[in-house]
Amino acid sequence: MPPVRPLLNPNTLAQFVDPLPILDVARSTEFRPSPLDPAVRLPYYRFAMRQIESKVHRDIKPTRFWGFGSSSPGPTIETRSGQGVLVEWANELPTAHFLPIDHSIHGAESDKPDVRAVIHLHGAKAPPESDGYPENWSVPGKSAVYHYPNNQDATMLWYHDHTLGINRLNVVAGLLGVFLVRDPVEDSLNLPSGKHEIPLVIYDRMFDEQGQLYYPVSGDPRTPWVPEFFGDAILVNGKLFPHLEVEARRYRFRVLNGANGRFFHLSLSSGQTFHQIGTDQGLLPAPVSLDHVLLAPSERADLIVDFSDHAGEQIVVKNDAFTVMQFRVARNKAKDTSSLPSALRPVPRISESEATNTRTLSLVEIDDRAQRPITMLLNGAHWKMPVTENPALNSVEIWNLVNLTDDSHPIHLHLVRFQILDRRRFEPFFYKNEGVLKYTGAPVPPDPNEAGWKDTVRADPGMVTRIIVRFEGFAGRYVWHCHILEHEDNEMMRPYDVVAAR
Ligand code: C2O
Ligand code: CU
Ligand code: CU
């Protein structure tokens, strides 16, 4: 066992001394033929995964990260709906990992190279060969060119590592970034844009006293995996306690929970309300007024915050008791020609009568005799077992996510967008023993800010969460999983097949 290094206590640091980094927007360097039609040429980006150093705080020495080019989060890719792009994900990482690999976990056995990476574009309607299947990893010196057709509505996607068995470590190391899709509906709304539209990528980390990333280990050196990771340092766009100078006007913040396991519950110290205008897969039908927003790992919130009544104030973004960042509002009221329309984008409900199949899928935690979790499973199945979820292309299905654990699990399906039907309390012991769902409460509709297109849903403990999904876009092999990365890495992920009609 390596000794536990002395850890940094973020509460000893000065707050709001660093400006919030504004993520760079990537530029494509060339055009290359589309794999679908060589006459069409698509913007081509090369993203090199590299070991870099970056300062997370004025008073912390540079931290080693794995980023894209020279940053973590990597540069933002911006494109338009229907405008395909090609991205070369090049693994230029060193050959040794700096975080603790658990070789007892599927896909991370000692015969596998320590450093492997495969990038998935979360929320993309991408062909299977470009989806970043967890077993399609590349070693240092290799790369993969992926095609993203982007035939989907405007929204905020994000790219991140998805390597089988070490995904949690590669993401903590820094392999993540933002991908924005825009479209004419969004254009027509006159939302705050340009320097008044800012992605905020929020995640928690742990640092040692030398300013290096620390990832915890279990007490057993043969199985260092821990069931969850919660850091005490919350970074926004890669900085700890940043501040942002804002004008006294409306802003649009594209917020991503990029944490491995932490749920964020964000509010403003001014007590002011703000509006959520979009969720994972795009705009909501209408703005939802909130005084806090709950984001599970990988969920996104498209927020409008109006500072016009707060000129001269300093407003802190809080995550419950934690301090996240600060807004410094300019003294003078600014001119603001943007709008917050009362109607955004219709979200036609998928009718339950369209569903041709309903699957009941349990979320299970397996504990050892000391009640320590040793693995997490979807419907009792391991990654390597034969595919059991095989919806037909273009069919609609209802998935009942039956949570038999004590925790909330953010469940994500690749390729598709879906709607939440409801959540309903049930009797877990009766289900475990009899295999029958006995409901003990009435169905609870999704929260107003969840009532749009989603790709990740909180499956809360003691509840059956029902989602309705149209499996459209491509046939082929994808995955669905819990987005708590420690769970996903330890079996809470399954392959699924979208099956083309024969
Ligand atoms: Cu955010 Cu399977 O991924
Ligand atoms: Cu995904
Ligand atoms: Cu989970």
Short mmCIF file of C-alpha atoms and ligand atoms in Angstrom, two decimals:
data_model
loop_
_atom_site.label_atom_id
_atom_site.label_comp_id
_atom_site.label_asym_id
_atom_site.label_seq_id
_atom_site.Cartn_x
_atom_site.Cartn_y
_atom_site.Cartn_z
CA MET A 1 0.00 0.00 0.00
CA PRO A 2 1.38 3.41 -0.89
CA PRO A 3 1.13 5.64 2.16
CA VAL A 4 -1.67 8.15 2.01
CA ARG A 5 -0.08 11.44 1.08
CA PRO A 6 -0.97 14.46 3.19
CA LEU A 7 -3.97 16.05 1.53
CA LEU A 8 -4.71 19.65 0.77
CA ASN A 9 -7.55 21.24 2.66
CA PRO A 10 -9.25 23.63 0.21
CA ASN A 11 -10.75 25.59 3.12
CA THR A 12 -7.29 26.97 3.86
CA LEU A 13 -7.11 28.68 0.46
CA ALA A 14 -8.05 32.22 -0.46
CA GLN A 15 -11.27 32.26 -2.46
CA PHE A 16 -12.04 33.99 -5.74
CA VAL A 17 -8.45 34.96 -6.51
CA ASP A 18 -8.41 33.39 -9.99
CA PRO A 19 -10.60 34.43 -12.90
CA LEU A 20 -12.88 31.76 -14.32
CA PRO A 21 -11.19 30.22 -17.38
CA ILE A 22 -13.29 30.62 -20.51
CA LEU A 23 -12.89 27.39 -22.47
CA ASP A 24 -11.28 27.76 -25.90
CA VAL A 25 -13.35 26.96 -28.95
CA ALA A 26 -11.55 24.48 -31.18
CA ARG A 27 -10.78 25.39 -34.79
CA SER A 28 -10.73 22.74 -37.45
CA THR A 29 -7.52 22.76 -39.40
CA GLU A 30 -8.79 21.18 -42.61
CA PHE A 31 -11.70 19.51 -44.37
CA ARG A 32 -11.82 15.83 -45.16
CA PRO A 33 -14.31 13.66 -47.06
CA SER A 34 -17.35 12.39 -45.18
CA PRO A 35 -17.35 8.63 -44.67
CA LEU A 36 -20.95 8.65 -45.97
CA ASP A 37 -20.32 10.64 -49.13
CA PRO A 38 -16.79 11.49 -50.28
CA ALA A 39 -18.14 14.46 -52.24
CA VAL A 40 -19.07 16.10 -48.94
CA ARG A 41 -16.17 17.54 -47.00
CA LEU A 42 -16.38 17.88 -43.26
CA PRO A 43 -14.42 19.95 -40.77
CA TYR A 44 -11.64 17.81 -39.34
CA TYR A 45 -10.31 18.30 -35.84
CA ARG A 46 -7.33 16.61 -34.27
CA PHE A 47 -7.53 16.34 -30.48
CA ALA A 48 -4.36 15.06 -28.88
CA MET A 49 -4.64 13.64 -25.37
CA ARG A 50 -1.54 14.76 -23.55
CA GLN A 51 -0.10 14.99 -20.09
CA ILE A 52 -0.12 18.65 -19.16
CA GLU A 53 0.35 20.88 -16.15
CA SER A 54 -2.20 23.40 -15.11
CA LYS A 55 -2.70 25.68 -12.15
CA VAL A 56 -6.01 25.11 -10.40
CA HIS A 57 -5.46 27.95 -7.94
CA ARG A 58 -3.05 30.86 -7.45
CA ASP A 59 -1.58 29.27 -4.31
CA ILE A 60 -1.33 25.68 -5.53
CA LYS A 61 1.65 24.46 -7.53
CA PRO A 62 0.92 23.29 -11.08
CA THR A 63 -1.07 20.06 -11.18
CA ARG A 64 -0.44 17.23 -13.61
CA PHE A 65 -3.52 16.46 -15.71
CA TRP A 66 -4.37 14.55 -18.83
CA GLY A 67 -6.03 16.98 -21.19
CA PHE A 68 -6.61 17.68 -24.85
CA GLY A 69 -3.97 19.80 -26.51
CA SER A 70 -2.88 22.00 -23.64
CA SER A 71 -6.01 22.12 -21.52
CA SER A 72 -8.40 20.18 -19.33
CA PRO A 73 -11.33 20.53 -19.89
CA GLY A 74 -10.31 20.30 -23.55
CA PRO A 75 -11.32 22.84 -26.20
CA THR A 76 -15.03 23.17 -26.96
CA ILE A 77 -16.24 21.93 -30.32
CA GLU A 78 -19.08 24.01 -31.74
CA THR A 79 -21.14 22.90 -34.67
CA ARG A 80 -24.64 23.08 -36.08
CA SER A 81 -27.37 20.52 -36.30
CA GLY A 82 -26.83 18.54 -39.51
CA GLN A 83 -23.25 19.75 -39.87
CA GLY A 84 -21.14 16.65 -39.43
CA VAL A 85 -17.59 16.80 -38.12
CA LEU A 86 -14.65 14.42 -37.99
CA VAL A 87 -12.56 14.23 -34.86
CA GLU A 88 -9.28 12.40 -34.57
CA TRP A 89 -8.85 11.38 -30.95
CA ALA A 90 -5.11 10.84 -30.69
CA ASN A 91 -3.67 9.14 -27.66
CA GLU A 92 -0.39 10.92 -26.95
CA LEU A 93 -0.39 10.08 -23.25
CA PRO A 94 2.57 8.61 -21.41
CA THR A 95 2.61 4.83 -20.94
CA ALA A 96 2.27 4.87 -17.15
CA HIS A 97 -0.93 5.80 -15.33
CA PHE A 98 -0.71 8.08 -12.30
CA LEU A 99 -3.94 6.98 -10.62
CA PRO A 100 -4.55 3.62 -8.90
CA ILE A 101 -5.77 0.96 -11.35
CA ASP A 102 -7.73 -1.95 -9.90
CA HIS A 103 -6.64 -4.98 -11.91
CA SER A 104 -9.44 -7.10 -10.47
CA ILE A 105 -12.01 -5.07 -12.42
CA HIS A 106 -13.40 -6.14 -15.81
CA GLY A 107 -11.31 -4.88 -18.68
CA ALA A 108 -8.50 -3.63 -16.43
CA GLU A 109 -6.78 -6.97 -15.83
CA SER A 110 -2.99 -6.97 -15.50
CA ASP A 111 -2.59 -8.18 -19.08
CA LYS A 112 -4.13 -4.91 -20.35
CA PRO A 113 -1.95 -1.85 -20.93
CA ASP A 114 -2.28 0.61 -18.07
CA VAL A 115 -2.79 3.59 -20.34
CA ARG A 116 -5.70 3.20 -22.72
CA ALA A 117 -8.24 5.74 -23.87
CA VAL A 118 -11.42 5.87 -25.93
CA ILE A 119 -13.52 9.00 -26.21
CA HIS A 120 -17.31 8.99 -26.20
CA LEU A 121 -19.38 12.01 -27.18
CA HIS A 122 -22.09 11.92 -24.53
CA GLY A 123 -25.55 12.61 -25.92
CA ALA A 124 -24.50 12.28 -29.56
CA LYS A 125 -26.59 10.45 -32.09
CA ALA A 126 -23.48 8.85 -33.53
CA PRO A 127 -22.91 5.68 -35.56
CA PRO A 128 -21.76 2.75 -33.41
CA GLU A 129 -18.21 2.74 -34.76
CA SER A 130 -17.85 6.39 -33.65
CA ASP A 131 -19.55 6.03 -30.28
CA GLY A 132 -16.48 5.17 -28.25
CA TYR A 133 -17.37 1.63 -27.28
CA PRO A 134 -15.57 0.93 -23.98
CA GLU A 135 -13.53 -1.93 -25.46
CA ASN A 136 -12.38 0.11 -28.48
CA TRP A 137 -9.56 1.81 -26.64
CA SER A 138 -6.29 3.02 -28.12
CA VAL A 139 -2.87 2.89 -26.54
CA PRO A 140 -0.37 5.77 -26.62
CA GLY A 141 0.78 6.42 -30.17
CA LYS A 142 -2.55 5.38 -31.71
CA SER A 143 -5.63 7.32 -32.67
CA ALA A 144 -9.20 6.85 -33.83
CA VAL A 145 -11.08 9.10 -36.27
CA TYR A 146 -14.73 9.45 -35.36
CA HIS A 147 -17.58 10.83 -37.43
CA TYR A 148 -20.31 12.81 -35.68
CA PRO A 149 -23.17 13.58 -38.10
CA ASN A 150 -24.94 15.81 -35.52
CA ASN A 151 -28.43 15.18 -36.88
CA GLN A 152 -29.97 16.30 -33.61
CA ASP A 153 -31.37 19.36 -31.88
CA ALA A 154 -29.26 22.14 -30.46
CA THR A 155 -27.86 21.22 -27.06
CA MET A 156 -24.75 20.85 -24.95
CA LEU A 157 -23.03 17.49 -25.31
CA TRP A 158 -19.76 16.57 -23.72
CA TYR A 159 -16.90 14.29 -24.62
CA HIS A 160 -15.12 12.15 -22.10
CA ASP A 161 -13.10 8.99 -21.78
CA HIS A 162 -15.04 5.71 -21.64
CA THR A 163 -12.34 3.05 -21.30
CA LEU A 164 -13.51 -0.21 -19.77
CA GLY A 165 -12.38 -0.59 -16.18
CA ILE A 166 -10.45 2.71 -15.87
CA ASN A 167 -12.96 5.29 -17.06
CA ARG A 168 -13.26 6.80 -13.57
CA LEU A 169 -9.50 7.36 -13.43
CA ASN A 170 -9.13 8.78 -16.93
CA VAL A 171 -11.93 11.28 -16.33
CA VAL A 172 -10.48 12.36 -12.97
CA ALA A 173 -7.16 12.75 -14.78
CA GLY A 174 -8.89 15.30 -17.01
CA LEU A 175 -10.12 13.66 -20.22
CA LEU A 176 -13.32 15.66 -20.76
CA GLY A 177 -14.64 18.63 -22.69
CA VAL A 178 -17.69 20.38 -24.12
CA PHE A 179 -19.40 19.98 -27.52
CA LEU A 180 -22.15 22.42 -28.52
CA VAL A 181 -24.72 21.83 -31.24
CA ARG A 182 -26.68 24.86 -32.46
CA ASP A 183 -29.70 25.14 -34.71
CA PRO A 184 -32.16 27.66 -36.21
CA VAL A 185 -34.73 27.25 -33.40
CA GLU A 186 -32.13 28.27 -30.85
CA ASP A 187 -30.96 31.11 -33.14
CA SER A 188 -34.51 32.48 -33.39
CA LEU A 189 -34.87 32.88 -29.62
CA ASN A 190 -32.38 35.74 -29.22
CA LEU A 191 -30.89 34.21 -26.09
CA PRO A 192 -27.79 35.79 -24.55
CA SER A 193 -24.86 34.81 -26.80
CA GLY A 194 -21.22 35.49 -27.53
CA LYS A 195 -19.40 36.54 -24.38
CA HIS A 196 -22.72 36.37 -22.52
CA GLU A 197 -23.03 32.63 -23.05
CA ILE A 198 -20.56 30.65 -20.96
CA PRO A 199 -20.12 26.89 -20.44
CA LEU A 200 -19.49 25.98 -16.79
CA VAL A 201 -18.04 22.51 -16.34
CA ILE A 202 -18.24 21.60 -12.67
CA TYR A 203 -16.59 18.65 -10.96
CA ASP A 204 -14.97 17.74 -7.67
CA ARG A 205 -11.41 16.59 -7.14
CA MET A 206 -9.02 15.86 -4.28
CA PHE A 207 -5.47 17.22 -4.12
CA ASP A 208 -2.45 16.37 -2.04
CA GLU A 209 -0.31 19.03 -0.40
CA GLN A 210 1.92 19.11 -3.47
CA GLY A 211 -1.07 20.12 -5.56
CA GLN A 212 -1.31 16.76 -7.30
CA LEU A 213 -4.54 14.87 -7.92
CA TYR A 214 -5.34 12.28 -5.32
CA TYR A 215 -7.76 9.43 -5.92
CA PRO A 216 -8.70 7.35 -2.89
CA VAL A 217 -8.16 3.59 -2.54
CA SER A 218 -9.90 0.92 -0.53
CA GLY A 219 -8.02 -0.71 2.34
CA ASP A 220 -7.18 -3.77 0.22
CA PRO A 221 -4.21 -3.36 -2.18
CA ARG A 222 -5.54 -6.16 -4.41
CA THR A 223 -8.85 -4.34 -4.93
CA PRO A 224 -8.21 -0.59 -4.64
CA TRP A 225 -11.59 0.29 -6.22
CA VAL A 226 -13.78 2.52 -4.09
CA PRO A 227 -17.55 2.57 -4.60
CA GLU A 228 -17.77 6.36 -4.93
CA PHE A 229 -15.41 9.30 -5.23
CA PHE A 230 -16.23 12.62 -3.59
CA GLY A 231 -13.61 15.36 -3.68
CA ASP A 232 -13.59 18.37 -1.39
CA ALA A 233 -12.28 20.72 -4.09
CA ILE A 234 -14.90 21.86 -6.58
CA LEU A 235 -13.46 23.06 -9.87
CA VAL A 236 -15.23 25.15 -12.48
CA ASN A 237 -13.63 25.02 -15.94
CA GLY A 238 -10.54 23.70 -14.18
CA LYS A 239 -10.19 26.32 -11.42
CA LEU A 240 -10.88 26.16 -7.72
CA PHE A 241 -13.03 29.03 -6.36
CA PRO A 242 -12.86 31.16 -9.53
CA HIS A 243 -14.58 34.46 -9.99
CA LEU A 244 -16.23 35.91 -13.05
CA GLU A 245 -16.79 39.60 -13.76
CA VAL A 246 -20.24 39.97 -15.25
CA GLU A 247 -22.26 42.87 -16.59
CA ALA A 248 -25.55 43.75 -14.91
CA ARG A 249 -27.61 41.93 -17.52
CA ARG A 250 -28.76 38.47 -18.60
CA TYR A 251 -26.29 35.61 -19.10
CA ARG A 252 -26.68 32.12 -20.44
CA PHE A 253 -24.70 29.48 -18.54
CA ARG A 254 -24.35 26.01 -20.00
CA VAL A 255 -23.78 23.96 -16.88
CA LEU A 256 -22.44 20.41 -16.93
CA ASN A 257 -22.01 18.17 -13.93
CA GLY A 258 -18.75 16.49 -14.94
CA ALA A 259 -18.21 14.83 -11.55
CA ASN A 260 -17.67 11.10 -11.12
CA GLY A 261 -20.19 10.72 -8.34
CA ARG A 262 -21.18 14.02 -6.77
CA PHE A 263 -24.66 15.44 -7.30
CA PHE A 264 -24.64 19.23 -7.39
CA HIS A 265 -27.37 21.26 -5.79
CA LEU A 266 -26.56 24.76 -6.93
CA SER A 267 -27.98 28.08 -5.77
CA LEU A 268 -27.00 31.75 -5.64
CA SER A 269 -26.12 33.55 -2.40
CA SER A 270 -28.28 36.48 -3.55
CA GLY A 271 -31.27 34.17 -3.16
CA GLN A 272 -32.39 35.23 -6.62
CA THR A 273 -34.28 32.91 -8.91
CA PHE A 274 -33.00 32.00 -12.36
CA HIS A 275 -34.46 30.15 -15.30
CA GLN A 276 -33.66 26.77 -16.74
CA ILE A 277 -34.31 26.77 -20.48
CA GLY A 278 -32.83 23.45 -21.49
CA THR A 279 -31.79 20.06 -20.26
CA ASP A 280 -29.51 17.26 -21.52
CA GLN A 281 -30.89 17.02 -25.03
CA GLY A 282 -32.04 20.54 -25.70
CA LEU A 283 -34.49 23.29 -25.01
CA LEU A 284 -37.43 22.87 -22.67
CA PRO A 285 -40.91 23.85 -23.88
CA ALA A 286 -40.81 26.90 -21.60
CA PRO A 287 -38.40 28.41 -19.06
CA VAL A 288 -38.64 26.96 -15.57
CA SER A 289 -38.06 29.36 -12.69
CA LEU A 290 -35.81 27.89 -9.97
CA ASP A 291 -34.00 28.96 -6.85
CA HIS A 292 -31.67 25.96 -7.01
CA VAL A 293 -30.85 23.33 -9.58
CA LEU A 294 -30.07 19.68 -8.91
CA LEU A 295 -27.66 18.03 -11.33
CA ALA A 296 -26.67 14.38 -11.19
CA PRO A 297 -23.38 13.36 -12.81
CA SER A 298 -23.52 14.06 -16.55
CA GLU A 299 -26.76 16.03 -16.46
CA ARG A 300 -26.70 19.45 -18.13
CA ALA A 301 -28.69 22.56 -17.35
CA ASP A 302 -29.03 25.46 -19.74
CA LEU A 303 -29.59 28.42 -17.43
CA ILE A 304 -30.45 32.09 -17.81
CA VAL A 305 -29.31 34.23 -14.91
CA ASP A 306 -30.30 37.89 -14.84
CA PHE A 307 -27.90 40.14 -12.94
CA SER A 308 -29.63 43.39 -13.91
CA ASP A 309 -31.10 43.99 -10.45
CA HIS A 310 -27.80 43.14 -8.76
CA ALA A 311 -25.41 45.82 -10.02
CA GLY A 312 -22.34 46.12 -7.80
CA GLU A 313 -23.05 42.88 -5.92
CA GLN A 314 -20.84 39.88 -5.35
CA ILE A 315 -22.84 36.70 -5.71
CA VAL A 316 -21.55 33.30 -4.69
CA VAL A 317 -22.60 30.07 -6.38
CA LYS A 318 -23.12 27.53 -3.61
CA ASN A 319 -23.38 23.79 -3.67
CA ASP A 320 -25.29 23.34 -0.41
CA ALA A 321 -22.64 24.33 2.15
CA PHE A 322 -19.74 24.35 -0.36
CA THR A 323 -18.56 27.45 -2.16
CA VAL A 324 -18.25 26.95 -5.90
CA MET A 325 -17.50 30.32 -7.53
CA GLN A 326 -18.28 34.02 -7.44
CA PHE A 327 -19.94 36.46 -9.82
CA ARG A 328 -18.83 40.09 -9.54
CA VAL A 329 -21.53 42.22 -11.04
CA ALA A 330 -20.45 45.54 -12.58
CA ARG A 331 -21.72 48.73 -10.92
CA ASN A 332 -23.60 50.09 -13.87
CA LYS A 333 -26.63 48.57 -15.47
CA ALA A 334 -25.75 47.23 -18.93
CA LYS A 335 -27.69 47.45 -22.16
CA ASP A 336 -29.29 44.08 -22.85
CA THR A 337 -31.03 43.28 -26.12
CA SER A 338 -31.29 39.53 -25.49
CA SER A 339 -34.58 37.87 -24.61
CA LEU A 340 -35.96 35.17 -22.44
CA PRO A 341 -38.94 34.03 -24.52
CA SER A 342 -41.85 32.44 -22.66
CA ALA A 343 -42.05 29.64 -25.24
CA LEU A 344 -38.88 27.86 -26.32
CA ARG A 345 -39.20 24.62 -28.26
CA PRO A 346 -42.18 22.26 -28.23
CA VAL A 347 -41.38 18.85 -26.76
CA PRO A 348 -44.08 16.54 -28.13
CA ARG A 349 -44.74 13.82 -25.59
CA ILE A 350 -44.18 10.26 -26.77
CA SER A 351 -47.41 8.46 -26.03
CA GLU A 352 -47.20 5.30 -23.95
CA SER A 353 -49.43 3.60 -26.50
CA GLU A 354 -46.58 3.85 -29.01
CA ALA A 355 -44.41 1.54 -26.93
CA THR A 356 -44.14 -1.97 -28.33
CA ASN A 357 -42.06 -3.31 -25.46
CA THR A 358 -41.60 -2.67 -21.75
CA ARG A 359 -38.47 -3.81 -19.94
CA THR A 360 -38.19 -4.02 -16.19
CA LEU A 361 -34.55 -3.57 -15.24
CA SER A 362 -33.22 -3.62 -11.72
CA LEU A 363 -30.33 -1.62 -10.27
CA VAL A 364 -28.50 -3.79 -7.77
CA GLU A 365 -25.60 -3.36 -5.37
CA ILE A 366 -23.74 -6.50 -4.27
CA ASP A 367 -22.09 -6.18 -0.85
CA ASP A 368 -19.56 -8.33 0.96
CA ARG A 369 -20.18 -9.69 4.45
CA ALA A 370 -19.07 -6.42 6.00
CA GLN A 371 -21.73 -4.67 3.87
CA ARG A 372 -19.11 -3.02 1.70
CA PRO A 373 -20.18 -2.76 -1.92
CA ILE A 374 -18.11 -5.03 -4.15
CA THR A 375 -19.93 -4.54 -7.43
CA MET A 376 -23.02 -2.91 -8.95
CA LEU A 377 -25.17 -4.58 -11.57
CA LEU A 378 -27.88 -3.73 -14.07
CA ASN A 379 -30.60 -6.37 -13.94
CA GLY A 380 -28.22 -8.77 -12.23
CA ALA A 381 -26.04 -9.07 -15.33
CA HIS A 382 -22.31 -8.57 -15.79
CA TRP A 383 -20.70 -6.71 -18.71
CA LYS A 384 -19.49 -9.90 -20.36
CA MET A 385 -22.84 -11.67 -20.39
CA PRO A 386 -24.83 -11.87 -23.65
CA VAL A 387 -26.79 -8.80 -24.71
CA THR A 388 -30.29 -8.78 -23.27
CA GLU A 389 -31.54 -5.32 -24.31
CA ASN A 390 -32.08 -5.40 -28.07
CA PRO A 391 -34.73 -2.87 -29.16
CA ALA A 392 -35.71 -2.73 -32.83
CA LEU A 393 -34.57 0.30 -34.80
CA ASN A 394 -37.24 3.04 -34.67
CA SER A 395 -39.31 1.21 -32.08
CA VAL A 396 -40.51 2.82 -28.85
CA GLU A 397 -39.89 1.10 -25.53
CA ILE A 398 -40.61 1.85 -21.90
CA TRP A 399 -37.82 1.01 -19.46
CA ASN A 400 -38.75 0.60 -15.81
CA LEU A 401 -35.63 1.24 -13.77
CA VAL A 402 -36.21 -0.55 -10.49
CA ASN A 403 -33.77 0.80 -7.94
CA LEU A 404 -33.10 -1.80 -5.23
CA THR A 405 -30.18 0.14 -3.72
CA ASP A 406 -30.00 2.96 -1.17
CA ASP A 407 -28.51 5.44 -3.65
CA SER A 408 -29.65 7.45 -6.60
CA HIS A 409 -28.10 6.24 -9.87
CA PRO A 410 -27.99 8.53 -12.93
CA ILE A 411 -28.81 6.13 -15.76
CA HIS A 412 -27.62 7.02 -19.25
CA LEU A 413 -28.38 5.42 -22.60
CA HIS A 414 -26.08 6.04 -25.51
CA LEU A 415 -27.41 7.09 -28.95
CA VAL A 416 -30.92 8.07 -27.88
CA ARG A 417 -32.86 10.82 -26.21
CA PHE A 418 -35.80 9.94 -24.01
CA GLN A 419 -38.56 11.34 -21.83
CA ILE A 420 -39.21 10.62 -18.18
CA LEU A 421 -42.72 9.25 -17.62
CA ASP A 422 -42.76 9.12 -13.85
CA ARG A 423 -41.20 7.83 -10.65
CA ARG A 424 -43.12 5.68 -8.26
CA ARG A 425 -42.38 4.33 -4.80
CA PHE A 426 -42.44 0.54 -4.48
CA GLU A 427 -41.65 -2.27 -2.04
CA PRO A 428 -38.01 -3.36 -2.73
CA PHE A 429 -38.07 -6.41 -0.43
CA PHE A 430 -41.22 -7.74 -2.00
CA TYR A 431 -39.65 -7.27 -5.44
CA LYS A 432 -36.43 -9.04 -4.37
CA ASN A 433 -38.33 -11.98 -2.94
CA GLU A 434 -41.31 -12.34 -5.26
CA GLY A 435 -40.11 -10.58 -8.41
CA VAL A 436 -43.32 -8.56 -8.43
CA LEU A 437 -43.61 -4.77 -8.36
CA LYS A 438 -45.84 -3.66 -5.53
CA TYR A 439 -46.32 0.10 -5.63
CA THR A 440 -46.71 1.98 -2.39
CA GLY A 441 -47.25 5.44 -3.80
CA ALA A 442 -48.78 7.31 -6.69
CA PRO A 443 -46.70 8.00 -9.80
CA VAL A 444 -44.75 11.26 -9.46
CA PRO A 445 -44.32 13.20 -12.71
CA PRO A 446 -40.84 14.44 -13.64
CA ASP A 447 -39.77 17.78 -12.21
CA PRO A 448 -40.63 20.67 -14.55
CA ASN A 449 -36.96 21.05 -15.46
CA GLU A 450 -36.79 17.36 -16.38
CA ALA A 451 -39.82 17.49 -18.64
CA GLY A 452 -37.80 17.78 -21.84
CA TRP A 453 -35.50 15.52 -23.81
CA LYS A 454 -33.07 13.71 -21.55
CA ASP A 455 -30.18 11.29 -21.96
CA THR A 456 -29.45 10.75 -18.28
CA VAL A 457 -32.05 10.26 -15.57
CA ARG A 458 -31.88 10.06 -11.82
CA ALA A 459 -33.16 6.65 -10.76
CA ASP A 460 -33.87 7.43 -7.13
CA PRO A 461 -33.73 4.83 -4.33
CA GLY A 462 -36.92 3.01 -3.52
CA MET A 463 -38.47 4.19 -6.77
CA VAL A 464 -39.31 2.75 -10.13
CA THR A 465 -38.27 5.36 -12.69
CA ARG A 466 -40.02 4.96 -16.02
CA ILE A 467 -38.57 6.36 -19.23
CA ILE A 468 -39.91 6.18 -22.78
CA VAL A 469 -37.40 5.92 -25.61
CA ARG A 470 -37.49 5.84 -29.39
CA PHE A 471 -34.44 3.93 -30.59
CA GLU A 472 -33.68 5.93 -33.71
CA GLY A 473 -30.61 6.92 -35.65
CA PHE A 474 -28.48 3.85 -36.13
CA ALA A 475 -28.55 0.12 -35.63
CA GLY A 476 -25.65 -1.49 -33.82
CA ARG A 477 -23.96 -2.01 -30.49
CA TYR A 478 -24.17 0.71 -27.84
CA VAL A 479 -24.09 0.78 -24.04
CA TRP A 480 -26.28 1.89 -21.19
CA HIS A 481 -24.96 2.48 -17.73
CA CYS A 482 -24.95 4.29 -14.44
CA HIS A 483 -23.04 7.57 -14.78
CA ILE A 484 -21.47 7.30 -11.35
CA LEU A 485 -18.16 6.35 -12.89
CA GLU A 486 -17.08 4.11 -10.02
CA HIS A 487 -20.28 2.10 -10.54
CA GLU A 488 -19.93 2.04 -14.31
CA ASP A 489 -16.34 0.80 -14.05
CA ASN A 490 -17.37 -2.01 -11.76
CA GLU A 491 -20.09 -3.68 -13.85
CA MET A 492 -22.93 -1.16 -13.75
CA MET A 493 -22.82 -0.95 -17.53
CA ARG A 494 -24.26 -3.20 -20.19
CA PRO A 495 -23.96 -3.43 -23.95
CA TYR A 496 -27.22 -3.08 -25.85
CA ASP A 497 -28.10 -3.61 -29.49
CA VAL A 498 -30.36 -1.57 -31.71
CA VAL A 499 -31.54 -4.14 -34.19
CA ALA A 500 -32.40 -3.23 -37.79
CA ALA A 501 -35.52 -4.84 -39.22
CA ARG A 502 -34.60 -7.76 -41.43
CU1 C2O B 1 -21.26 10.17 -20.48
CU2 C2O B 1 -21.52 6.37 -21.55
O1 C2O B 1 -21.34 8.28 -21.05
CU CU B 2 -23.21 8.76 -23.60
CU CU B 3 -24.81 3.89 -9.87
#
